[in-house]
Short mmCIF file of C-alpha atoms and ligand atoms in Angstrom, two decimals:
data_model
loop_
_atom_site.label_atom_id
_atom_site.label_comp_id
_atom_site.label_asym_id
_atom_site.label_seq_id
_atom_site.Cartn_x
_atom_site.Cartn_y
_atom_site.Cartn_z
CA MET G 1 -56.39 -22.87 -14.37
CA GLN G 2 -53.36 -21.50 -14.40
CA ARG G 3 -49.42 -22.33 -15.55
CA THR G 4 -47.48 -24.44 -12.52
CA LEU G 5 -43.53 -24.75 -14.00
CA LEU G 6 -42.35 -27.71 -14.41
CA LYS G 7 -39.87 -27.27 -11.67
CA ASP G 8 -42.64 -26.74 -9.19
CA LEU G 9 -44.95 -30.08 -10.18
CA TRP G 10 -43.32 -31.48 -6.98
CA GLU G 11 -45.08 -29.41 -4.40
CA SER G 12 -48.30 -29.91 -6.52
CA ARG G 13 -48.33 -34.56 -6.06
CA GLY G 14 -51.14 -35.58 -5.97
CA LYS G 15 -53.25 -32.72 -7.98
CA VAL G 16 -54.80 -31.27 -11.01
CA VAL G 17 -52.22 -29.17 -13.29
CA LEU G 18 -51.93 -27.04 -16.88
CA ILE G 19 -49.14 -27.01 -17.74
CA GLN G 20 -47.31 -25.93 -21.09
CA GLY G 21 -43.93 -25.83 -23.47
CA TRP G 22 -42.02 -27.80 -26.19
CA VAL G 23 -42.33 -31.60 -26.86
CA GLN G 24 -38.75 -32.92 -26.62
CA GLU G 25 -39.25 -36.35 -27.18
CA ILE G 26 -42.51 -38.63 -27.54
CA ARG G 27 -43.55 -42.50 -27.83
CA ASN G 28 -46.80 -43.87 -29.55
CA LEU G 29 -47.58 -47.59 -28.61
CA SER G 30 -51.02 -48.68 -28.72
CA LYS G 31 -51.59 -48.51 -25.17
CA ILE G 32 -49.42 -46.18 -24.13
CA LYS G 33 -48.27 -42.63 -25.07
CA PHE G 34 -45.09 -41.01 -23.37
CA LEU G 35 -44.64 -37.16 -23.91
CA ILE G 36 -40.89 -35.88 -22.17
CA LEU G 37 -42.33 -31.68 -21.65
CA ARG G 38 -39.61 -28.76 -21.57
CA ASP G 39 -39.80 -25.83 -20.46
CA ARG G 40 -37.45 -23.02 -19.19
CA SER G 41 -37.38 -24.44 -15.73
CA GLY G 42 -36.88 -27.69 -16.89
CA ASP G 43 -38.35 -30.73 -18.41
CA MET G 44 -40.49 -33.77 -17.02
CA GLN G 45 -41.86 -36.77 -17.76
CA THR G 46 -45.84 -36.65 -19.06
CA LEU G 47 -47.83 -40.50 -19.94
CA ALA G 48 -51.33 -40.94 -21.53
CA LEU G 49 -53.36 -44.37 -21.34
CA LYS G 50 -55.40 -46.06 -22.64
CA GLY G 51 -58.92 -45.39 -20.63
CA GLN G 52 -57.71 -42.65 -18.45
CA THR G 53 -56.30 -40.02 -20.82
CA GLU G 54 -59.89 -38.21 -22.43
CA GLU G 55 -60.38 -40.20 -25.60
CA ALA G 56 -60.05 -37.65 -28.48
CA SER G 57 -56.79 -36.22 -26.55
CA PHE G 58 -54.95 -39.85 -26.95
CA THR G 59 -55.63 -40.36 -30.92
CA ALA G 60 -54.20 -36.58 -31.35
CA MET G 61 -50.80 -37.33 -29.73
CA ASN G 62 -50.54 -39.56 -32.89
CA GLU G 63 -50.03 -36.62 -34.94
CA ILE G 64 -48.04 -34.54 -32.03
CA THR G 65 -43.98 -33.57 -33.80
CA LYS G 66 -40.74 -33.51 -31.23
CA GLU G 67 -40.81 -29.28 -30.50
CA SER G 68 -43.92 -28.71 -31.23
CA VAL G 69 -45.75 -26.81 -28.10
CA VAL G 70 -48.22 -28.25 -26.53
CA GLU G 71 -50.91 -27.46 -23.10
CA ILE G 72 -51.22 -30.12 -20.95
CA VAL G 73 -53.94 -30.96 -18.13
CA GLY G 74 -53.01 -34.01 -15.91
CA THR G 75 -52.69 -35.27 -12.48
CA VAL G 76 -48.89 -35.06 -10.45
CA LYS G 77 -48.38 -38.61 -9.69
CA GLU G 78 -45.77 -39.93 -7.49
CA ASN G 79 -43.45 -42.41 -9.42
CA LYS G 80 -40.08 -43.88 -8.06
CA GLU G 81 -38.41 -44.96 -11.01
CA SER G 82 -38.89 -42.30 -12.91
CA HIS G 83 -35.78 -39.77 -12.46
CA TRP G 84 -38.15 -36.91 -11.67
CA GLY G 85 -39.38 -38.16 -8.71
CA ILE G 86 -43.20 -37.93 -10.28
CA GLU G 87 -45.01 -37.90 -13.61
CA ILE G 88 -48.58 -36.21 -14.99
CA LEU G 89 -50.81 -38.98 -16.38
CA ILE G 90 -52.30 -36.26 -18.76
CA LYS G 91 -56.07 -35.86 -18.99
CA LYS G 92 -56.57 -33.93 -22.30
CA ILE G 93 -53.60 -32.31 -24.47
CA ARG G 94 -53.85 -29.87 -26.76
CA LEU G 95 -51.58 -28.98 -29.74
CA ILE G 96 -51.16 -25.07 -28.96
CA SER G 97 -48.85 -24.81 -32.44
CA LEU G 98 -46.87 -27.95 -34.59
CA ALA G 99 -43.17 -28.14 -35.31
CA ALA G 100 -42.40 -29.25 -38.94
CA THR G 101 -40.91 -32.10 -39.28
CA PRO G 102 -37.25 -33.40 -40.16
CA LEU G 103 -36.22 -30.67 -37.53
CA PRO G 104 -33.26 -28.91 -39.88
CA VAL G 105 -30.72 -29.45 -36.43
CA ASP G 106 -30.89 -31.75 -33.89
CA ASN G 107 -30.90 -29.64 -30.65
CA SER G 108 -31.28 -33.18 -28.21
CA ASP G 109 -28.31 -33.79 -25.53
CA LYS G 110 -26.46 -37.01 -28.09
CA SER G 111 -26.27 -34.47 -30.85
CA SER G 112 -22.82 -33.47 -33.12
CA THR G 113 -24.55 -31.34 -35.40
CA TYR G 114 -21.17 -29.00 -35.95
CA ILE G 115 -21.52 -25.81 -33.95
CA ASP G 116 -22.27 -23.88 -37.86
CA LYS G 117 -24.88 -25.44 -38.78
CA ARG G 118 -26.20 -24.92 -35.04
CA ILE G 119 -26.26 -21.06 -35.78
CA ASP G 120 -28.14 -21.36 -38.94
CA HIS G 121 -31.05 -22.42 -36.80
CA ARG G 122 -29.96 -21.32 -33.56
CA PHE G 123 -32.83 -20.82 -31.77
CA LEU G 124 -33.58 -24.64 -31.99
CA ASP G 125 -30.52 -25.07 -30.77
CA THR G 126 -31.22 -22.74 -27.73
CA ARG G 127 -33.79 -24.83 -26.64
CA ASN G 128 -31.76 -27.67 -25.53
CA ARG G 129 -30.43 -26.84 -21.26
CA ARG G 130 -27.34 -26.80 -21.46
CA VAL G 131 -26.60 -24.26 -24.66
CA GLN G 132 -28.88 -22.33 -21.93
CA ALA G 133 -26.86 -22.62 -19.07
CA ILE G 134 -23.80 -20.89 -21.28
CA PHE G 135 -26.23 -18.02 -21.83
CA LYS G 136 -28.01 -17.53 -18.88
CA VAL G 137 -24.12 -17.61 -17.20
CA ARG G 138 -23.14 -15.34 -19.41
CA GLY G 139 -25.81 -12.04 -18.58
CA LYS G 140 -25.56 -13.14 -15.18
CA ILE G 141 -20.90 -11.73 -16.08
CA SER G 142 -22.84 -8.93 -16.70
CA LYS G 143 -24.92 -8.67 -14.41
CA ILE G 144 -21.99 -9.29 -11.30
CA ILE G 145 -19.59 -7.52 -13.22
CA MET G 146 -21.91 -4.43 -13.39
CA ASN G 147 -23.12 -4.70 -9.96
CA PHE G 148 -19.25 -4.27 -8.94
CA LEU G 149 -18.57 -1.58 -11.57
CA ASP G 150 -21.45 0.29 -9.77
CA LYS G 151 -20.67 -0.78 -5.80
CA ASN G 152 -17.18 0.95 -6.63
CA GLY G 153 -18.10 4.44 -7.94
CA PHE G 154 -18.43 3.67 -11.93
CA THR G 155 -21.08 5.97 -13.81
CA ASN G 156 -22.29 3.30 -16.91
CA ILE G 157 -22.17 5.04 -20.28
CA ASN G 158 -23.57 4.73 -23.35
CA THR G 159 -21.53 5.99 -26.06
CA PRO G 160 -22.39 5.56 -30.44
CA LYS G 161 -21.56 2.91 -32.15
CA ILE G 162 -21.63 5.59 -35.30
CA THR G 163 -17.79 7.63 -35.58
CA THR G 164 -15.43 9.13 -36.96
CA ILE G 165 -12.48 8.07 -35.37
CA GLY G 166 -10.80 4.87 -34.07
CA VAL G 167 -7.92 5.81 -31.65
CA GLU G 168 -6.12 1.07 -31.65
CA SER G 169 -5.75 1.08 -35.38
CA GLY G 170 -7.52 2.34 -38.76
CA ALA G 171 -6.98 -1.20 -39.91
CA ASP G 172 -9.51 -2.85 -38.50
CA LEU G 173 -12.32 0.06 -39.08
CA PHE G 174 -15.85 -1.11 -40.93
CA GLU G 175 -16.68 1.57 -43.53
CA VAL G 176 -20.41 2.80 -43.03
CA ASP G 177 -22.34 4.92 -45.63
CA TYR G 178 -24.34 7.45 -43.44
CA PHE G 179 -25.82 9.38 -46.01
CA GLY G 180 -22.79 10.47 -48.33
CA LYS G 181 -20.14 10.79 -46.27
CA ALA G 182 -18.04 7.75 -44.50
CA VAL G 183 -18.44 7.46 -41.51
CA TYR G 184 -17.28 3.93 -38.89
CA LEU G 185 -18.59 0.88 -36.13
CA SER G 186 -17.45 2.04 -33.65
CA GLN G 187 -14.03 -0.84 -33.42
CA SER G 188 -13.21 0.25 -29.06
CA PRO G 189 -14.63 2.89 -26.81
CA GLN G 190 -12.22 4.27 -26.29
CA LEU G 191 -11.83 7.88 -26.72
CA TYR G 192 -16.02 8.08 -25.47
CA LYS G 193 -13.98 6.71 -22.20
CA GLN G 194 -11.92 9.44 -21.58
CA MET G 195 -13.94 12.67 -22.57
CA PHE G 196 -16.22 11.08 -19.97
CA VAL G 197 -13.21 10.57 -17.25
CA SER G 198 -12.45 14.53 -18.56
CA GLY G 199 -15.82 15.03 -18.23
CA GLY G 200 -16.43 14.73 -14.86
CA PHE G 201 -17.10 11.75 -14.02
CA GLU G 202 -14.09 9.84 -13.13
CA ARG G 203 -15.23 5.85 -13.27
CA VAL G 204 -17.37 5.20 -16.23
CA TYR G 205 -17.64 1.75 -17.69
CA GLU G 206 -19.71 0.69 -21.36
CA ILE G 207 -20.84 -2.73 -21.51
CA ALA G 208 -21.91 -2.01 -25.78
CA PRO G 209 -20.82 -4.50 -29.30
CA VAL G 210 -17.59 -3.87 -30.64
CA PHE G 211 -16.88 -3.76 -34.62
CA ARG G 212 -13.41 -5.36 -35.81
CA ALA G 213 -12.86 -5.87 -39.63
CA GLU G 214 -10.53 -8.20 -38.77
CA LYS G 215 -10.00 -11.40 -41.31
CA SER G 216 -9.21 -13.48 -38.16
CA HIS G 217 -10.60 -16.95 -38.64
CA THR G 218 -9.67 -18.35 -34.92
CA THR G 219 -11.88 -20.00 -32.54
CA ARG G 220 -10.97 -16.34 -30.51
CA HIS G 221 -12.19 -13.42 -32.66
CA LEU G 222 -15.12 -12.12 -34.27
CA THR G 223 -16.29 -9.53 -36.02
CA GLU G 224 -18.60 -7.87 -33.35
CA PHE G 225 -18.07 -8.74 -29.86
CA THR G 226 -19.38 -7.58 -26.67
CA GLY G 227 -17.18 -4.83 -24.98
CA ILE G 228 -16.69 -4.42 -20.64
CA ASP G 229 -15.09 -1.28 -20.91
CA LEU G 230 -13.58 0.66 -17.50
CA GLU G 231 -11.89 3.70 -16.90
CA MET G 232 -10.93 5.54 -14.10
CA GLY G 233 -9.62 8.70 -13.27
CA PHE G 234 -7.28 10.08 -10.20
CA ILE G 235 -4.84 6.80 -10.61
CA GLU G 236 -1.10 6.43 -10.42
CA ASP G 237 -0.39 3.65 -11.71
CA TYR G 238 -0.87 1.27 -13.86
CA THR G 239 -0.70 -1.33 -11.35
CA GLU G 240 -3.91 0.50 -9.55
CA VAL G 241 -6.20 -0.90 -12.30
CA MET G 242 -4.75 -4.38 -11.74
CA ASP G 243 -5.89 -4.34 -8.15
CA LEU G 244 -9.40 -3.45 -9.13
CA ILE G 245 -9.59 -6.33 -11.87
CA GLU G 246 -8.09 -8.82 -9.91
CA GLU G 247 -11.25 -7.66 -6.64
CA MET G 248 -13.19 -7.92 -10.08
CA ILE G 249 -12.68 -11.43 -11.02
CA VAL G 250 -12.50 -13.12 -7.48
CA ASP G 251 -16.53 -11.04 -6.66
CA LEU G 252 -17.16 -12.80 -10.55
CA LEU G 253 -16.34 -16.49 -9.79
CA THR G 254 -17.36 -15.59 -5.49
CA ASN G 255 -20.93 -14.37 -7.10
CA LEU G 256 -21.13 -16.93 -10.43
CA LYS G 257 -20.19 -19.51 -7.62
CA LYS G 258 -23.95 -18.04 -5.97
CA GLU G 259 -26.13 -17.37 -8.76
CA CYS G 260 -25.64 -19.82 -10.95
CA PRO G 261 -25.16 -23.51 -9.55
CA ASP G 262 -27.38 -25.84 -10.94
CA GLU G 263 -25.91 -24.09 -14.59
CA LEU G 264 -22.39 -24.61 -13.65
CA LYS G 265 -23.46 -28.20 -13.06
CA THR G 266 -24.84 -28.91 -16.25
CA LEU G 267 -21.98 -27.81 -17.77
CA GLU G 268 -19.15 -29.44 -15.45
CA ILE G 269 -17.47 -26.08 -14.73
CA SER G 270 -15.66 -24.99 -11.61
CA HIS G 271 -12.51 -23.14 -10.96
CA THR G 272 -10.15 -22.50 -7.78
CA ILE G 273 -10.98 -18.60 -6.83
CA PRO G 274 -7.62 -16.43 -6.85
CA LYS G 275 -6.73 -14.81 -3.76
CA LYS G 276 -3.66 -13.32 -5.57
CA ILE G 277 -3.50 -13.35 -9.83
CA PRO G 278 0.32 -13.47 -9.99
CA ARG G 279 2.10 -10.31 -12.70
CA LEU G 280 5.32 -10.63 -15.19
CA THR G 281 6.41 -8.10 -17.12
CA MET G 282 6.51 -9.06 -19.96
CA GLU G 283 10.68 -9.08 -19.89
CA GLU G 284 10.20 -11.77 -17.58
CA ALA G 285 7.39 -13.98 -19.58
CA LYS G 286 9.73 -14.02 -22.47
CA VAL G 287 12.51 -15.74 -20.62
CA MET G 288 10.35 -18.43 -19.05
CA LEU G 289 9.19 -18.60 -22.17
CA LYS G 290 12.74 -19.03 -23.83
CA ALA G 291 13.92 -21.82 -21.13
CA LYS G 292 10.31 -24.02 -23.26
CA GLY G 293 12.40 -23.45 -26.34
CA LYS G 294 9.96 -20.12 -27.50
CA LYS G 295 11.41 -17.00 -28.51
CA TYR G 296 10.79 -13.48 -29.30
CA GLY G 297 12.62 -10.46 -29.47
CA LEU G 298 12.05 -7.43 -26.99
CA GLY G 299 9.78 -5.14 -29.35
CA GLU G 300 7.51 -8.70 -29.69
CA ASP G 301 4.14 -9.49 -28.50
CA LEU G 302 3.33 -13.44 -27.86
CA ASP G 303 1.58 -14.74 -29.91
CA PRO G 304 -1.59 -17.20 -30.01
CA GLU G 305 1.54 -20.56 -29.12
CA GLY G 306 2.94 -18.08 -26.40
CA GLU G 307 -0.29 -16.95 -24.55
CA LYS G 308 -0.92 -20.40 -24.61
CA LEU G 309 2.48 -22.16 -23.24
CA ILE G 310 3.04 -18.77 -20.48
CA GLY G 311 -0.29 -19.87 -19.51
CA GLU G 312 0.65 -23.23 -18.60
CA ILE G 313 3.92 -22.52 -17.16
CA VAL G 314 1.88 -20.31 -14.98
CA LYS G 315 -0.51 -22.70 -13.80
CA GLU G 316 2.40 -25.51 -12.66
CA LYS G 317 4.40 -22.71 -11.14
CA PHE G 318 2.15 -20.22 -9.52
CA GLY G 319 -1.82 -23.20 -9.83
CA SER G 320 -3.65 -20.05 -10.97
CA GLU G 321 -5.05 -20.03 -14.11
CA PHE G 322 -4.97 -16.17 -14.40
CA VAL G 323 -2.19 -14.54 -15.31
CA PHE G 324 -1.07 -10.20 -15.62
CA LEU G 325 1.61 -9.00 -18.05
CA THR G 326 3.06 -5.97 -17.84
CA LEU G 327 5.07 -3.80 -19.39
CA PHE G 328 4.05 -4.43 -22.73
CA PRO G 329 6.75 -3.01 -25.07
CA SER G 330 4.72 0.44 -26.90
CA GLU G 331 5.59 -0.84 -30.29
CA VAL G 332 2.58 -3.31 -29.92
CA ARG G 333 0.79 -1.17 -28.21
CA PRO G 334 -1.47 2.44 -30.02
CA PHE G 335 -0.41 5.60 -29.35
CA TYR G 336 -1.92 6.94 -26.18
CA HIS G 337 -0.53 4.62 -23.75
CA MET G 338 2.11 6.24 -21.55
CA LYS G 339 5.59 5.01 -20.91
CA PRO G 340 6.98 4.59 -17.23
CA GLU G 341 10.33 7.50 -16.50
CA GLY G 342 12.65 7.18 -18.94
CA LYS G 343 11.54 3.42 -21.15
CA LYS G 344 10.63 4.98 -24.50
CA ASN G 345 9.96 1.02 -25.29
CA LEU G 346 7.89 0.32 -22.58
CA THR G 347 4.58 1.10 -22.05
CA LYS G 348 2.57 1.48 -18.67
CA SER G 349 -0.08 -1.58 -19.56
CA PHE G 350 -0.67 -4.93 -19.14
CA ASP G 351 -3.11 -7.90 -20.98
CA LEU G 352 -5.05 -10.40 -18.10
CA LEU G 353 -4.80 -14.24 -19.60
CA PHE G 354 -7.16 -16.46 -18.35
CA ASN G 355 -6.22 -20.42 -18.94
CA GLY G 356 -3.46 -19.06 -21.74
CA VAL G 357 -5.81 -16.72 -24.41
CA GLU G 358 -6.07 -12.89 -23.46
CA ILE G 359 -9.32 -11.87 -22.01
CA CYS G 360 -8.38 -7.78 -20.84
CA THR G 361 -6.01 -5.51 -21.82
CA GLY G 362 -5.57 -2.38 -19.84
CA ALA G 363 -3.08 0.80 -19.54
CA GLN G 364 -2.25 4.24 -17.70
CA ARG G 365 -3.04 6.74 -20.43
CA GLU G 366 -1.04 9.72 -21.36
CA HIS G 367 -2.85 12.55 -20.39
CA ARG G 368 -0.48 14.82 -20.82
CA PHE G 369 -0.91 16.72 -24.26
CA ASP G 370 2.07 17.44 -25.38
CA ILE G 371 4.09 14.46 -24.72
CA LEU G 372 1.07 12.74 -25.91
CA LYS G 373 0.78 14.03 -29.54
CA LYS G 374 4.96 13.73 -29.72
CA GLN G 375 3.97 9.76 -28.27
CA ALA G 376 0.61 9.62 -31.95
CA GLN G 377 3.65 11.41 -34.47
CA GLU G 378 6.13 8.38 -33.73
CA LYS G 379 3.33 6.39 -34.56
CA GLY G 380 2.20 8.51 -37.77
CA ILE G 381 -1.12 9.96 -36.07
CA ASP G 382 -1.21 13.55 -36.03
CA LEU G 383 -3.61 14.79 -33.42
CA ASP G 384 -4.66 18.18 -34.65
CA LYS G 385 -6.62 15.68 -36.92
CA MET G 386 -8.06 14.41 -34.26
CA GLU G 387 -9.54 17.45 -32.96
CA VAL G 388 -12.65 16.05 -31.09
CA TYR G 389 -9.87 13.54 -29.58
CA ALA G 390 -7.32 16.09 -28.33
CA GLU G 391 -9.53 18.35 -27.07
CA ILE G 392 -10.27 16.25 -24.17
CA PHE G 393 -6.53 16.43 -22.67
CA LYS G 394 -6.80 20.44 -23.04
CA TYR G 395 -9.39 21.45 -20.29
CA GLY G 396 -7.92 19.66 -16.81
CA ILE G 397 -7.61 15.84 -17.28
CA PRO G 398 -6.83 14.37 -14.32
CA PRO G 399 -4.35 10.95 -14.79
CA HIS G 400 -6.58 7.82 -15.47
CA GLY G 401 -6.16 4.70 -17.08
CA GLY G 402 -8.54 1.85 -17.85
CA VAL G 403 -9.07 -1.71 -19.73
CA GLY G 404 -11.14 -3.82 -21.98
CA PHE G 405 -12.33 -7.06 -22.02
CA GLY G 406 -14.19 -9.54 -24.14
CA LEU G 407 -17.48 -10.59 -22.98
CA ASP G 408 -17.38 -13.26 -25.24
CA ARG G 409 -13.83 -14.34 -24.48
CA ILE G 410 -14.85 -14.07 -19.91
CA THR G 411 -17.54 -16.42 -20.89
CA GLN G 412 -15.76 -19.56 -23.10
CA ARG G 413 -12.40 -19.15 -21.23
CA LEU G 414 -14.69 -19.54 -17.78
CA LEU G 415 -17.02 -22.24 -19.30
CA ASN G 416 -13.99 -24.13 -21.12
CA LEU G 417 -15.94 -24.39 -25.34
CA GLU G 418 -13.50 -24.66 -26.93
CA ASN G 419 -14.34 -21.92 -30.13
CA ILE G 420 -15.70 -18.39 -28.76
CA ARG G 421 -18.31 -19.06 -31.14
CA GLU G 422 -20.29 -21.21 -28.49
CA ALA G 423 -20.48 -18.38 -25.84
CA VAL G 424 -22.52 -16.11 -28.69
CA LEU G 425 -26.26 -16.15 -29.54
CA LEU G 426 -25.65 -15.35 -33.78
CA PRO G 427 -21.66 -14.98 -33.67
CA ARG G 428 -20.45 -12.26 -36.73
CA ASP G 429 -17.20 -13.33 -38.30
CA PRO G 430 -15.71 -12.75 -41.82
CA ILE G 431 -17.63 -15.79 -43.54
CA ARG G 432 -21.06 -14.64 -41.33
CA ASN G 433 -23.30 -12.16 -41.10
CA SER G 434 -26.48 -14.09 -40.91
CA PRO G 435 -29.07 -14.95 -39.15
O1 4AD V 1 -7.57 -5.89 -27.05
P1 4AD V 1 -8.58 -4.43 -27.46
O2 4AD V 1 -8.53 -4.76 -28.54
O3 4AD V 1 -8.53 -3.63 -26.33
C1 4AD V 1 -8.35 -2.04 -26.60
O4 4AD V 1 -9.85 -2.26 -27.40
C2 4AD V 1 -8.22 -0.90 -25.74
N1 4AD V 1 -9.20 0.31 -25.99
C3 4AD V 1 -8.73 -1.22 -23.98
C4 4AD V 1 -8.26 -0.53 -23.59
O5 4AD V 1 -9.25 0.07 -22.32
N2 4AD V 1 -7.38 -0.12 -23.53
O6 4AD V 1 -9.81 -5.16 -26.84
C5 4AD V 1 -10.83 -5.77 -25.87
C6 4AD V 1 -10.69 -7.26 -25.39
C7 4AD V 1 -9.68 -7.76 -25.48
O7 4AD V 1 -8.75 -8.34 -24.12
C8 4AD V 1 -10.58 -9.77 -26.60
O8 4AD V 1 -10.80 -9.70 -24.60
C9 4AD V 1 -11.57 -8.80 -26.46
O9 4AD V 1 -11.81 -7.08 -26.62
N3 4AD V 1 -11.40 -8.83 -28.05
C10 4AD V 1 -12.01 -9.46 -29.23
N4 4AD V 1 -13.01 -10.61 -28.43
C11 4AD V 1 -13.45 -10.56 -29.35
N5 4AD V 1 -13.24 -10.70 -30.74
C12 4AD V 1 -12.62 -9.87 -31.33
N6 4AD V 1 -11.93 -9.58 -32.58
C13 4AD V 1 -12.11 -9.12 -30.26
N7 4AD V 1 -10.90 -8.46 -30.40
C14 4AD V 1 -10.80 -8.02 -29.00
MG1 MG V 2 -5.40 -6.84 -26.60
#
């Protein structure tokens, strides 16, 4: 007999079916036993009746524990009182795998188990439909973004995660012993993205792990996260990268609504799809923040509090959940960001904030080697010692720019999750490296 998924049972009313899954709940009375079964497609009430269910099966149900895996053969009956409209009258039940008791975590909808404990036993936690919905949406976010980039002429590449140099900032590197030599876990595919723009692909992207040795204990930082990085050649200005990102966000929200209506409903999420994302220079943002009592110097970056506040201001003023902040001071940007003509203190760069949290950083890159070398020097970096990076610029490279997103942050913001750890199956942070 073939297995029927629980979501398809309605079609089999009156018939005998075989179903398999986990025991979500079980209640044993002397003449009747209720069992809620769960599989990847949903859940369903089943019941055993003394005299109608096979004797051996009826007795065996006394031993079955919550979260055990079972197989049931039974008849699909209509039942107007059950919220499924149907239920399964069990003929036979077979225990496939018994779950030990007590369960280390409560994975029911009523659970109030703390996130840390849930992650310790994540495979039990993900049996909950709400938790599963988060990861179904996360998977779709990658897929929709990949489709969008493919349609726009980007090539999906894979670059090494074992590297010898970083271009973001040396402090965040994890050192690894590579047969007696020190190498690093990749803190960004930045160098390689630029390499393969120069390598003739013009447009490349990568979705891959990024490692940062940051000792940040926050609800938005991890030591390993999934980066969505893209880079595009033959641009005239950084605003062209922003135009693409704006289109990508609209495409993402539009397609998510189409592809995950059930998950978004389960998670009670709805977003307004923006037509345009407001763009504010950092200078303008700082003026707005000052009016609300938060002051920043010219060369300063915003702190999380400032990001949150500007998110609120933008929402009120423009009705937008997103905002681009542009033209960041060069003090707070890496050496490879291009500077606007005659403005040494600024960079042709931007961040995208989503409800007050940075989800993406981007910029036009400096592709003129002599200027790049000078900019690196000003930050105390000697490009002659970074031959692999330097070479990219010496044999013909188009003007280019790109961005890095954190998939974990996008998921967190999209689903209004309090902690980034909710959006990652097995998060890594300064104190967690297991399971
Ligand atoms: O802002 P970041 O550091 O920028 C770069 O890596 C550049 N190479 C990007 C570029 O192409 N210009 O990182 C990019 C994004 C951030 O906006 C954030 O969403 C995410 O990566 N991110 C983190 N997510 C989780 N935990 C962390 N510790 C993160 N650090 C950055
Ligand atoms: Mg950033």
